[in-house]
Tab-separated table of C-alpha atoms and ligand atoms in Angstrom:
chain	number	residue	atom	x	y	z
A	1	MET	CA	-28.670	54.047	-71.665
A	2	ILE	CA	-26.285	54.137	-74.503
A	3	SER	CA	-22.664	55.304	-74.605
A	4	ARG	CA	-20.947	56.991	-77.312
A	5	ARG	CA	-19.088	54.033	-78.091
A	6	THR	CA	-22.302	51.979	-78.470
A	7	LEU	CA	-23.756	54.870	-80.638
A	8	LEU	CA	-20.797	54.685	-82.991
A	9	ALA	CA	-20.209	50.921	-83.045
A	10	GLY	CA	-20.728	49.653	-86.592
A	11	SER	CA	-20.712	52.795	-88.307
A	12	ALA	CA	-17.078	53.311	-88.848
A	13	ALA	CA	-16.587	50.699	-91.462
A	14	LEU	CA	-19.078	52.305	-93.977
A	15	ALA	CA	-18.491	55.796	-93.067
A	16	ALA	CA	-15.094	55.963	-94.554
A	17	GLN	CA	-16.475	55.294	-98.072
A	18	SER	CA	-19.603	57.380	-97.748
A	19	ALA	CA	-17.928	60.664	-97.138
A	20	THR	CA	-17.473	61.444	-100.971
A	21	ARG	CA	-20.663	59.858	-102.488
A	22	PHE	CA	-22.558	63.121	-102.545
A	23	GLY	CA	-26.300	62.615	-103.227
A	24	ALA	CA	-25.858	58.931	-103.985
A	25	ALA	CA	-28.734	57.905	-101.728
A	26	PHE	CA	-31.238	60.358	-103.055
A	27	ALA	CA	-32.964	58.792	-106.014
A	28	GLU	CA	-35.186	56.364	-103.941
A	29	ALA	CA	-37.129	58.577	-101.622
A	30	ARG	CA	-37.479	61.821	-103.497
A	31	PHE	CA	-40.489	64.078	-102.362
A	32	ALA	CA	-42.530	61.178	-101.005
A	33	THR	CA	-42.290	62.036	-97.326
A	34	LYS	CA	-44.396	64.930	-95.826
A	35	LEU	CA	-42.155	67.471	-94.134
A	36	PRO	CA	-42.247	66.682	-90.465
A	37	ILE	CA	-42.929	69.929	-88.367
A	38	PRO	CA	-41.269	69.728	-84.833
A	39	GLU	CA	-43.718	70.099	-81.956
A	40	LEU	CA	-44.263	73.724	-81.064
A	41	ILE	CA	-43.658	74.566	-77.416
A	42	ASP	CA	-45.007	78.080	-76.588
A	43	ALA	CA	-43.496	79.194	-73.276
A	44	GLY	CA	-46.406	81.360	-72.573
A	45	ALA	CA	-48.808	78.327	-72.659
A	46	ARG	CA	-46.730	76.448	-70.202
A	47	ASN	CA	-46.522	78.905	-67.443
A	48	HIS	CA	-42.960	79.732	-68.604
A	49	ALA	CA	-41.778	76.395	-67.390
A	50	ILE	CA	-40.255	73.981	-69.998
A	51	SER	CA	-39.037	70.540	-69.464
A	52	LEU	CA	-36.768	68.634	-71.995
A	53	THR	CA	-34.972	65.364	-71.847
A	54	ALA	CA	-32.062	64.420	-73.761
A	55	GLN	CA	-32.776	60.967	-74.594
A	56	VAL	CA	-32.288	57.970	-76.935
A	57	GLY	CA	-34.751	56.849	-79.541
A	58	LYS	CA	-35.452	55.156	-82.778
A	59	HIS	CA	-35.981	57.473	-85.719
A	60	GLU	CA	-36.771	56.783	-89.412
A	61	PHE	CA	-34.584	58.869	-91.618
A	62	TRP	CA	-35.630	56.665	-94.315
A	63	PRO	CA	-39.078	55.269	-94.179
A	64	GLY	CA	-39.284	51.687	-92.812
A	65	ARG	CA	-35.812	51.822	-91.527
A	66	PRO	CA	-35.781	52.796	-87.812
A	67	ALA	CA	-32.281	53.929	-86.604
A	68	THR	CA	-30.900	54.923	-83.175
A	69	ALA	CA	-30.855	58.558	-82.699
A	70	LEU	CA	-30.844	61.235	-80.126
A	71	GLY	CA	-33.514	63.926	-79.501
A	72	TYR	CA	-34.823	66.373	-76.784
A	73	SER	CA	-38.018	64.882	-75.555
A	74	ALA	CA	-38.284	63.383	-79.104
A	75	ASN	CA	-36.647	60.546	-81.058
A	76	TYR	CA	-34.584	62.997	-83.144
A	77	LEU	CA	-33.962	66.693	-82.881
A	78	GLY	CA	-36.188	68.575	-80.382
A	79	PRO	CA	-39.430	70.806	-80.207
A	80	THR	CA	-39.419	74.200	-81.592
A	81	LEU	CA	-39.508	76.731	-78.602
A	82	ARG	CA	-41.444	79.909	-78.963
A	83	LEU	CA	-40.180	82.473	-76.335
A	84	ARG	CA	-41.316	86.020	-76.144
A	85	ARG	CA	-39.242	88.996	-75.283
A	86	GLY	CA	-39.627	89.986	-71.634
A	87	GLU	CA	-40.352	86.474	-70.520
A	88	GLU	CA	-38.389	84.576	-67.834
A	89	ILE	CA	-38.432	80.781	-68.465
A	90	GLN	CA	-37.625	77.994	-66.182
A	91	PHE	CA	-36.108	75.327	-67.909
A	92	ASP	CA	-35.685	71.759	-66.490
A	93	ILE	CA	-33.395	69.533	-68.493
A	94	GLY	CA	-32.826	65.945	-67.845
A	95	ASN	CA	-30.000	63.802	-69.307
A	96	LYS	CA	-30.896	60.356	-70.229
A	97	ILE	CA	-28.249	59.624	-72.979
A	98	GLY	CA	-25.816	57.947	-70.679
A	99	GLU	CA	-22.878	60.428	-70.908
A	100	PRO	CA	-22.442	63.952	-69.939
A	101	THR	CA	-24.140	66.592	-72.049
A	102	THR	CA	-25.045	70.327	-72.036
A	103	VAL	CA	-27.834	72.480	-73.680
A	104	HIS	CA	-26.313	75.474	-75.372
A	105	TRP	CA	-28.842	78.441	-76.295
A	106	HIS	CA	-27.082	79.344	-79.490
A	107	GLY	CA	-27.780	83.043	-80.412
A	108	MET	CA	-29.471	83.868	-77.050
A	109	ILE	CA	-27.896	86.823	-75.311
A	110	ILE	CA	-27.922	85.420	-71.736
A	111	PRO	CA	-25.305	85.187	-68.908
A	112	GLY	CA	-22.508	82.813	-69.221
A	113	ALA	CA	-23.845	81.064	-66.015
A	114	VAL	CA	-26.931	79.682	-68.020
A	115	ASP	CA	-25.399	79.695	-71.560
A	116	GLY	CA	-25.013	75.847	-71.571
A	117	GLY	CA	-21.449	75.795	-72.894
A	118	PRO	CA	-18.814	73.147	-71.707
A	119	HIS	CA	-18.862	74.456	-68.124
A	120	ASN	CA	-22.612	73.733	-67.657
A	121	ALA	CA	-22.324	69.882	-67.937
A	122	ILE	CA	-25.257	67.702	-66.909
A	123	ALA	CA	-24.131	64.309	-65.717
A	124	PRO	CA	-25.904	61.255	-67.011
A	125	GLY	CA	-29.220	60.908	-64.946
A	126	GLY	CA	-28.702	64.528	-63.675
A	127	ARG	CA	-30.789	67.541	-64.292
A	128	TRP	CA	-30.147	71.206	-65.092
A	129	ARG	CA	-32.552	74.092	-64.197
A	130	PRO	CA	-31.455	77.269	-65.738
A	131	THR	CA	-33.583	80.320	-65.787
A	132	LEU	CA	-33.460	82.341	-68.933
A	133	LYS	CA	-34.586	85.867	-69.175
A	134	VAL	CA	-35.474	86.619	-72.782
A	135	ASP	CA	-34.313	90.149	-73.601
A	136	GLN	CA	-33.338	90.474	-77.255
A	137	PRO	CA	-34.969	91.454	-80.735
A	138	ALA	CA	-36.983	88.702	-82.653
A	139	ALA	CA	-34.725	86.010	-84.157
A	140	THR	CA	-34.449	82.440	-85.154
A	141	VAL	CA	-31.824	80.865	-82.626
A	142	TRP	CA	-31.349	77.447	-81.776
A	143	TYR	CA	-30.327	74.903	-78.988
A	144	HIS	CA	-27.777	72.088	-79.167
A	145	ALA	CA	-25.519	69.947	-77.143
A	146	HIS	CA	-22.043	71.587	-76.479
A	147	PRO	CA	-20.287	69.181	-74.013
A	148	HIS	CA	-16.481	69.429	-73.742
A	149	GLY	CA	-15.003	67.424	-76.601
A	150	ALA	CA	-18.029	65.567	-77.838
A	151	THR	CA	-20.323	68.158	-79.485
A	152	ALA	CA	-19.868	66.764	-82.891
A	153	VAL	CA	-21.169	63.381	-82.292
A	154	GLN	CA	-24.177	64.369	-79.916
A	155	VAL	CA	-25.375	66.973	-82.501
A	156	TYR	CA	-24.769	64.535	-85.354
A	157	TRP	CA	-27.115	62.005	-83.650
A	158	GLY	CA	-29.844	64.671	-83.057
A	159	LEU	CA	-29.377	66.852	-80.070
A	160	ALA	CA	-30.511	70.057	-81.654
A	161	GLY	CA	-33.689	72.191	-81.924
A	162	LEU	CA	-35.002	75.660	-82.996
A	163	ILE	CA	-36.014	78.608	-81.011
A	164	MET	CA	-38.169	81.381	-82.274
A	165	ILE	CA	-37.898	84.698	-80.342
A	166	ASP	CA	-40.935	86.936	-80.852
A	167	ASP	CA	-40.857	90.632	-79.975
A	168	GLY	CA	-44.014	91.596	-81.526
A	169	SER	CA	-42.415	92.432	-84.927
A	170	ASP	CA	-44.275	89.654	-86.686
A	171	ALA	CA	-47.661	91.152	-85.944
A	172	ARG	CA	-46.323	94.595	-86.603
A	173	LEU	CA	-44.928	93.725	-89.932
A	174	GLY	CA	-47.615	91.252	-91.043
A	175	LEU	CA	-44.926	88.490	-91.482
A	176	PRO	CA	-46.238	84.987	-91.927
A	177	SER	CA	-46.405	83.504	-88.584
A	178	SER	CA	-48.592	80.559	-88.463
A	179	TYR	CA	-46.110	77.746	-87.433
A	180	GLY	CA	-46.100	74.834	-89.661
A	181	VAL	CA	-48.520	76.505	-92.140
A	182	ASP	CA	-46.982	79.760	-93.517
A	183	ASP	CA	-44.080	79.835	-91.140
A	184	LEU	CA	-41.919	76.672	-91.603
A	185	PRO	CA	-38.881	75.630	-89.574
A	186	LEU	CA	-36.250	73.891	-91.897
A	187	VAL	CA	-33.404	72.212	-89.927
A	188	LEU	CA	-31.040	71.298	-92.900
A	189	GLN	CA	-28.432	68.809	-92.121
A	190	ASP	CA	-26.236	66.270	-93.929
A	191	ARG	CA	-25.802	62.857	-93.022
A	192	ALA	CA	-24.412	59.435	-94.240
A	193	PHE	CA	-26.169	56.254	-93.665
A	194	ASN	CA	-25.323	52.701	-93.395
A	195	GLU	CA	-27.474	50.282	-95.631
A	196	ASP	CA	-29.857	49.444	-92.661
A	197	GLY	CA	-30.817	53.177	-92.516
A	198	SER	CA	-28.695	53.889	-89.381
A	199	LEU	CA	-26.442	56.852	-89.105
A	200	ALA	CA	-22.811	56.514	-90.254
A	201	TYR	CA	-20.090	58.619	-88.779
A	202	ASP	CA	-16.704	59.059	-90.421
A	203	ARG	CA	-13.742	59.044	-88.091
A	204	SER	CA	-11.041	59.036	-90.767
A	205	PRO	CA	-8.235	61.605	-90.412
A	206	MET	CA	-9.628	63.337	-93.656
A	207	ALA	CA	-13.043	63.788	-91.895
A	208	ALA	CA	-11.478	65.015	-88.668
A	209	MET	CA	-9.771	67.782	-90.855
A	210	MET	CA	-12.637	68.537	-93.078
A	211	GLY	CA	-15.401	68.007	-90.510
A	212	MET	CA	-18.037	65.101	-90.977
A	213	ILE	CA	-19.522	65.639	-94.533
A	214	GLY	CA	-22.349	63.426	-95.405
A	215	ASP	CA	-23.803	62.467	-98.751
A	216	THR	CA	-27.443	63.125	-98.103
A	217	ILE	CA	-29.152	66.245	-97.062
A	218	ILE	CA	-32.052	65.915	-94.692
A	219	VAL	CA	-34.675	68.254	-93.488
A	220	ASN	CA	-36.218	68.078	-90.004
A	221	GLY	CA	-34.807	64.617	-89.881
A	222	VAL	CA	-36.138	63.049	-93.266
A	223	VAL	CA	-34.846	62.824	-96.919
A	224	ALA	CA	-36.278	65.017	-99.610
A	225	PRO	CA	-39.742	65.814	-97.964
A	226	VAL	CA	-42.430	67.664	-99.630
A	227	ALA	CA	-44.578	70.420	-97.941
A	228	ARG	CA	-47.969	71.853	-98.807
A	229	VAL	CA	-47.910	75.724	-98.488
A	230	PRO	CA	-50.643	78.495	-98.958
A	231	LYS	CA	-50.783	80.259	-102.326
A	232	GLY	CA	-49.227	83.274	-100.738
A	233	LEU	CA	-46.149	84.286	-98.911
A	234	VAL	CA	-44.301	81.608	-97.055
A	235	ARG	CA	-41.547	82.304	-94.452
A	236	LEU	CA	-38.812	79.650	-94.242
A	237	ARG	CA	-36.714	79.545	-91.136
A	238	MET	CA	-33.581	77.826	-92.236
A	239	LEU	CA	-30.929	76.599	-90.038
A	240	ASN	CA	-27.856	74.887	-91.370
A	241	GLY	CA	-27.520	72.347	-88.661
A	242	SER	CA	-24.743	70.343	-90.380
A	243	ASN	CA	-21.513	69.559	-88.602
A	244	ALA	CA	-19.344	70.827	-91.384
A	245	ARG	CA	-21.154	71.280	-94.773
A	246	PHE	CA	-21.616	74.700	-96.379
A	247	LEU	CA	-24.792	74.805	-98.268
A	248	ARG	CA	-25.636	77.143	-101.260
A	249	LEU	CA	-29.467	77.244	-101.015
A	250	ALA	CA	-31.387	78.190	-104.111
A	251	PHE	CA	-34.703	77.210	-105.871
A	252	ALA	CA	-34.462	74.869	-108.890
A	253	ASP	CA	-36.407	77.268	-111.164
A	254	GLY	CA	-33.819	79.990	-110.312
A	255	GLY	CA	-36.535	82.179	-108.739
A	256	ALA	CA	-35.958	85.026	-106.234
A	257	PHE	CA	-36.660	85.074	-102.737
A	258	PHE	CA	-36.370	87.747	-100.168
A	259	VAL	CA	-34.136	87.483	-97.015
A	260	ILE	CA	-35.744	89.079	-93.908
A	261	ALA	CA	-33.502	87.856	-91.135
A	262	SER	CA	-30.075	86.575	-90.497
A	263	ASP	CA	-28.836	84.860	-87.343
A	264	SER	CA	-29.698	87.332	-84.779
A	265	GLY	CA	-32.778	89.124	-86.139
A	266	LEU	CA	-34.417	91.327	-88.832
A	267	LEU	CA	-32.543	93.026	-91.568
A	268	ALA	CA	-33.206	96.764	-92.276
A	269	ALA	CA	-35.120	95.718	-95.267
A	270	PRO	CA	-35.834	92.642	-97.372
A	271	VAL	CA	-32.989	91.653	-99.577
A	272	GLU	CA	-33.781	89.874	-102.955
A	273	ARG	CA	-31.548	86.885	-103.620
A	274	ARG	CA	-31.444	83.932	-105.925
A	275	ASP	CA	-29.106	81.870	-103.743
A	276	LEU	CA	-27.470	82.051	-100.236
A	277	ILE	CA	-24.360	80.483	-98.808
A	278	VAL	CA	-25.202	79.150	-95.375
A	279	SER	CA	-22.595	78.023	-93.096
A	280	PRO	CA	-22.928	75.285	-90.505
A	281	GLY	CA	-24.655	76.974	-87.436
A	282	GLU	CA	-25.906	79.892	-89.615
A	283	ARG	CA	-29.657	80.872	-89.909
A	284	TYR	CA	-31.644	82.841	-92.502
A	285	GLU	CA	-35.337	83.637	-92.550
A	286	ILE	CA	-36.662	84.039	-96.167
A	287	LEU	CA	-39.922	84.885	-97.792
A	288	VAL	CA	-40.912	82.947	-100.878
A	289	ASP	CA	-43.918	83.958	-102.804
A	290	PHE	CA	-46.111	81.033	-103.969
A	291	ALA	CA	-48.982	83.166	-105.333
A	292	ASP	CA	-48.530	81.931	-108.841
A	293	GLY	CA	-49.344	78.410	-107.603
A	294	LYS	CA	-46.334	76.860	-108.890
A	295	SER	CA	-44.357	74.229	-106.674
A	296	ARG	CA	-40.815	74.969	-106.100
A	297	VAL	CA	-37.739	72.734	-105.276
A	298	LEU	CA	-35.173	73.877	-102.683
A	299	GLU	CA	-31.680	72.836	-103.691
A	300	SER	CA	-28.040	73.130	-102.581
A	301	LEU	CA	-25.892	74.106	-105.471
A	302	PRO	CA	-22.214	73.614	-106.186
A	303	HIS	CA	-19.952	76.396	-104.591
A	304	ASP	CA	-16.473	77.037	-103.901
A	305	VAL	CA	-16.557	78.030	-100.205
A	306	GLY	CA	-12.971	77.524	-99.089
A	307	ALA	CA	-11.426	77.440	-102.507
A	308	ASN	CA	-10.279	81.057	-102.131
A	309	SER	CA	-8.556	80.733	-98.663
A	310	GLY	CA	-4.993	80.262	-98.194
A	311	MET	CA	-3.867	77.460	-100.373
A	312	PRO	CA	-6.319	77.180	-103.561
A	313	GLY	CA	-4.649	74.046	-105.091
A	314	MET	CA	-4.955	72.129	-101.843
A	315	MET	CA	-8.564	73.183	-101.090
A	316	ARG	CA	-9.883	72.103	-104.507
A	317	MET	CA	-8.597	68.572	-103.811
A	318	MET	CA	-10.598	68.522	-100.475
A	319	ARG	CA	-13.894	69.601	-101.967
A	320	THR	CA	-16.736	70.415	-99.661
A	321	SER	CA	-19.225	70.723	-102.270
A	322	PRO	CA	-20.835	68.260	-104.904
A	323	ASP	CA	-20.689	68.849	-108.659
A	324	GLN	CA	-24.387	68.653	-109.048
A	325	PRO	CA	-27.370	70.549	-107.459
A	326	GLU	CA	-28.748	68.417	-104.672
A	327	GLN	CA	-32.483	68.477	-104.085
A	328	ILE	CA	-33.544	69.408	-100.568
A	329	ALA	CA	-37.315	69.717	-100.370
A	330	ARG	CA	-40.313	70.538	-102.511
A	331	PHE	CA	-42.897	73.002	-101.752
A	332	GLU	CA	-46.491	72.604	-103.239
A	333	PRO	CA	-48.964	75.373	-103.046
A	334	ASP	CA	-52.413	74.234	-101.814
A	335	PRO	CA	-55.321	76.657	-102.535
A	336	ALA	CA	-57.114	75.153	-99.480
A	337	LEU	CA	-54.571	76.682	-97.138
A	338	ALA	CA	-55.258	80.197	-96.091
A	339	ALA	CA	-52.609	82.792	-97.312
A	340	ASN	CA	-52.167	85.181	-94.633
A	341	ALA	CA	-49.554	87.415	-96.008
A	342	ARG	CA	-49.339	88.598	-99.673
A	343	GLU	CA	-47.085	91.717	-99.557
A	344	ILE	CA	-43.290	91.861	-98.893
A	345	PRO	CA	-42.790	94.604	-96.382
A	346	LYS	CA	-40.705	97.505	-97.696
A	347	ALA	CA	-38.873	97.982	-94.524
A	348	LEU	CA	-38.184	95.703	-91.555
A	349	GLY	CA	-36.884	97.964	-88.986
A	350	GLY	CA	-34.054	95.653	-87.848
A	351	VAL	CA	-32.026	97.034	-84.869
A	352	ALA	CA	-29.337	99.557	-85.969
A	353	ALA	CA	-25.551	98.483	-85.584
A	354	PRO	CA	-23.481	100.164	-82.844
A	355	ALA	CA	-21.235	102.801	-84.387
A	356	PRO	CA	-17.800	101.274	-85.326
A	357	SER	CA	-16.252	104.476	-83.552
A	358	SER	CA	-17.513	103.262	-80.268
A	359	ALA	CA	-15.191	100.219	-80.209
A	360	THR	CA	-12.561	100.502	-77.694
A	361	VAL	CA	-10.341	97.388	-78.243
A	362	ARG	CA	-9.043	95.532	-81.343
A	363	ARG	CA	-8.444	91.927	-81.158
A	364	ARG	CA	-6.723	89.594	-83.806
A	365	LEU	CA	-7.699	85.931	-83.923
A	366	THR	CA	-6.341	83.503	-86.489
A	367	LEU	CA	-8.108	80.070	-87.033
A	368	GLU	CA	-5.616	77.462	-87.695
A	369	PRO	CA	-4.392	73.937	-86.952
A	370	THR	CA	-1.991	73.706	-83.981
A	371	MET	CA	0.304	70.733	-84.521
A	372	GLY	CA	3.728	71.738	-83.408
A	373	GLY	CA	5.097	72.599	-86.845
A	374	MET	CA	3.591	69.742	-88.570
A	375	GLY	CA	0.990	72.026	-90.297
A	376	MET	CA	-1.795	70.832	-92.437
A	377	MET	CA	0.322	68.741	-94.822
A	378	GLY	CA	1.322	66.716	-91.743
A	379	MET	CA	-2.198	66.122	-90.713
A	380	MET	CA	-3.185	65.115	-94.305
A	381	GLY	CA	-0.221	62.595	-94.604
A	382	GLY	CA	-0.095	61.264	-90.985
A	383	GLY	CA	-3.534	61.968	-89.587
A	384	ARG	CA	-2.243	60.770	-86.198
A	385	ARG	CA	-4.657	61.011	-83.471
A	386	GLY	CA	-4.359	64.039	-81.318
A	387	SER	CA	-4.080	66.325	-84.339
A	388	ARG	CA	-5.379	69.609	-82.906
A	389	MET	CA	-7.049	72.866	-84.125
A	390	GLY	CA	-6.606	76.108	-82.597
A	391	ILE	CA	-7.075	79.913	-82.426
A	392	SER	CA	-3.981	82.116	-82.597
A	393	GLY	CA	-1.868	79.212	-81.857
A	394	LYS	CA	-3.641	77.855	-78.901
A	395	SER	CA	-6.031	74.803	-78.540
A	396	PHE	CA	-8.990	75.121	-76.297
A	397	ALA	CA	-8.409	74.423	-72.653
A	398	MET	CA	-11.256	74.420	-70.141
A	399	ASP	CA	-8.991	76.212	-67.468
A	400	ARG	CA	-7.700	79.021	-69.659
A	401	ILE	CA	-9.521	82.337	-69.978
A	402	ASP	CA	-8.278	83.750	-73.195
A	403	PHE	CA	-9.235	87.377	-72.534
A	404	GLU	CA	-11.740	89.615	-70.589
A	405	ALA	CA	-14.000	92.111	-72.106
A	406	LYS	CA	-15.900	94.975	-70.418
A	407	LEU	CA	-19.579	94.736	-69.840
A	408	GLY	CA	-21.284	97.340	-72.028
A	409	SER	CA	-18.268	97.761	-74.342
A	410	VAL	CA	-17.858	97.141	-78.134
A	411	GLU	CA	-14.770	95.683	-79.775
A	412	ILE	CA	-13.636	95.006	-83.070
A	413	TRP	CA	-12.314	91.477	-83.885
A	414	GLU	CA	-10.215	90.893	-86.893
A	415	VAL	CA	-10.660	87.214	-87.651
A	416	GLN	CA	-8.384	85.482	-90.044
A	417	SER	CA	-8.326	81.881	-91.451
A	418	GLN	CA	-5.369	80.064	-92.751
A	419	MET	CA	-6.032	77.557	-95.490
A	420	MET	CA	-9.749	76.602	-94.914
A	421	ALA	CA	-13.062	78.335	-94.610
A	422	HIS	CA	-14.264	78.298	-90.980
A	423	PRO	CA	-17.599	79.355	-89.705
A	424	PHE	CA	-16.802	81.495	-86.677
A	425	HIS	CA	-19.323	81.948	-83.765
A	426	VAL	CA	-19.319	84.038	-80.656
A	427	HIS	CA	-21.517	83.238	-77.645
A	428	GLY	CA	-23.379	86.065	-75.817
A	429	THR	CA	-23.664	88.454	-78.427
A	430	ALA	CA	-25.073	89.708	-81.719
A	431	PHE	CA	-22.315	91.240	-83.809
A	432	ARG	CA	-22.051	92.967	-87.211
A	433	ILE	CA	-19.703	92.143	-90.021
A	434	LEU	CA	-17.798	95.322	-90.821
A	435	SER	CA	-15.729	94.105	-93.804
A	436	ILE	CA	-14.976	90.968	-95.694
A	437	ASP	CA	-11.396	91.157	-97.099
A	438	GLY	CA	-11.526	94.968	-96.821
A	439	ALA	CA	-14.875	95.369	-98.538
A	440	PRO	CA	-18.168	96.168	-96.836
A	441	PRO	CA	-20.431	93.175	-96.609
A	442	PRO	CA	-23.374	92.550	-99.139
A	443	ALA	CA	-26.675	93.540	-97.800
A	444	HIS	CA	-27.811	90.008	-96.486
A	445	LEU	CA	-24.655	89.906	-94.329
A	446	ALA	CA	-24.934	93.364	-92.980
A	447	GLY	CA	-27.667	92.534	-90.401
A	448	PRO	CA	-27.156	91.140	-86.826
A	449	LYS	CA	-25.483	87.904	-86.673
A	450	ASP	CA	-23.526	85.363	-84.398
A	451	MET	CA	-21.885	83.491	-87.251
A	452	ALA	CA	-19.389	84.773	-89.779
A	453	LEU	CA	-17.772	82.745	-92.651
A	454	ILE	CA	-14.144	83.263	-92.465
A	455	GLU	CA	-12.249	82.571	-95.739
A	456	ASN	CA	-9.504	85.119	-95.447
A	457	LYS	CA	-10.165	88.168	-93.253
A	458	VAL	CA	-13.218	89.431	-91.652
A	459	GLU	CA	-13.711	92.273	-89.305
A	460	LEU	CA	-16.422	92.114	-86.648
A	461	LEU	CA	-18.015	94.576	-84.486
A	462	VAL	CA	-18.862	92.881	-81.262
A	463	PRO	CA	-20.985	94.272	-78.349
A	464	PHE	CA	-20.900	92.780	-74.957
A	465	ASN	CA	-24.217	93.276	-73.072
A	466	ALA	CA	-24.394	90.285	-70.896
A	467	LEU	CA	-22.204	88.944	-67.908
A	468	ALA	CA	-19.846	85.964	-68.125
A	469	THR	CA	-17.613	85.353	-65.178
A	470	LYS	CA	-14.391	83.365	-65.337
A	471	ASP	CA	-16.048	80.428	-64.035
A	472	ASN	CA	-18.808	80.508	-66.529
A	473	PRO	CA	-17.099	82.202	-69.640
A	474	TYR	CA	-18.462	82.479	-73.143
A	475	MET	CA	-17.014	80.479	-75.981
A	476	PHE	CA	-15.840	81.632	-79.425
A	477	HIS	CA	-15.201	78.939	-82.011
A	478	CYS	CA	-15.328	77.386	-85.447
A	479	HIS	CA	-18.806	75.720	-86.018
A	480	ILE	CA	-17.416	73.008	-87.928
A	481	LEU	CA	-18.189	70.746	-84.961
A	482	GLU	CA	-15.144	68.574	-85.450
A	483	HIS	CA	-12.902	71.569	-85.351
A	484	GLU	CA	-14.387	72.901	-82.231
A	485	ASP	CA	-13.988	69.442	-80.568
A	486	ALA	CA	-10.362	69.337	-81.740
A	487	GLY	CA	-9.751	72.596	-80.097
A	488	MET	CA	-10.612	75.504	-82.367
A	489	MET	CA	-12.347	77.190	-79.540
A	490	GLY	CA	-11.461	79.802	-76.812
A	491	GLN	CA	-13.224	81.310	-74.006
A	492	PHE	CA	-13.625	84.899	-72.640
A	493	ALA	CA	-15.175	86.594	-69.697
A	494	VAL	CA	-17.517	89.641	-69.841
A	495	THR	CA	-17.452	91.590	-66.440
B	1	LIG	CU1	-23.761	76.663	-81.657
B	1	LIG	CU2	-20.622	77.373	-79.271
B	1	LIG	O1	-22.325	76.901	-80.520
B	2	LIG	CU1	-23.401	79.703	-79.290
B	3	LIG	CU1	-13.147	75.236	-88.708
């Protein structure tokens, strides 16, 4: 048993200096560790019954330096779940972390009663047994802790895992789908570490405002791993599981790759890209062609996310990106591995968006700090405890339902940000981005999503097809987890 206070003890001192030393820790372990592949749990092979336990363990982020961490039936992170459309899965979740937790199925379109948000708390030592009926198109979604006010810390210490929803399209399209061989899960996170290899968490006022930004990017829990891949097409399922860091992913050789899916499923057709901004909470599936036998290094490049919102001068001071590319992982083609897929499909047949004209309600939401007139400058200067974030002037309250939507309806949400970039997430839906600052989204952002990067103004088309009563509402929030915990979250019912 371990309390949050115990987890954090000893980390605060070092954390304060670590937040700005981007990449400092990298040199030593580059591409020496094999990419760990989380265990695969196929619901069909387990009689549709899956048990997971949120637990405390020891994990080696750095070889030879075991550190306290959290995981789901694992020392860090959790198994990858493969769920098929049409299945009904009985989960049995135990809580052995010594404080309340929840398990939220981020990206699953399921009723509020089993959504795993703050209202579905599991007491220490308790269990939660939700039944999930899987009824949505193929997608890479994820699960993570979402307890009231403590999401950031629990996710940071490791309570997260991937879910692959399969609806038969992999086979139909001939997409790479051998888990861990040509279909690789990549949980990308940034972390800060103490000298002994333990996790450091920055609780300074600056980190509360910017979110926890670490100096080291880890993949599936390790620093700068190497993966052997077949000499053919390889599918990377990439989750930015960071608390607050925006990544700009690219290959060091500048080579192209093909985006096939965004958060909630397949695009209409593959989109060729050379880089991708990925916000905390966001997922992309890409195809990378290794037929030429050359190894490739995945990097995060400098970017200016947030620099164009509200107050440019100020945001430049509060950088969220390093000056230099950061190496994330290396992929080495191995002719001994069977290449199952060689051709990029021409079309993917992603589900069509609802017509914007079907929307019956327009809502305006503004993501902003709510500090009784003190504003952002006050927060920077004073950084007093209790500084709050909010949406449209209100901080999150468990007992306030912000609005109700009609089951089966479609709405347009106009989401605006003041001063910072916020990755906005909505539970219980797969939406579309209609416009970004008045212009249609680029092709890779035009597919089904549950996350939208808000720098100025974005319009979303949001359908509601699952039930959430006022007792078990859905959340909408910023996925910078420190902002969420500080109140940049609201809740709505769908009835
Ligand atoms: Cu990924 Cu409400 O969360
Ligand atoms: Cu969610
Ligand atoms: Cu935010």
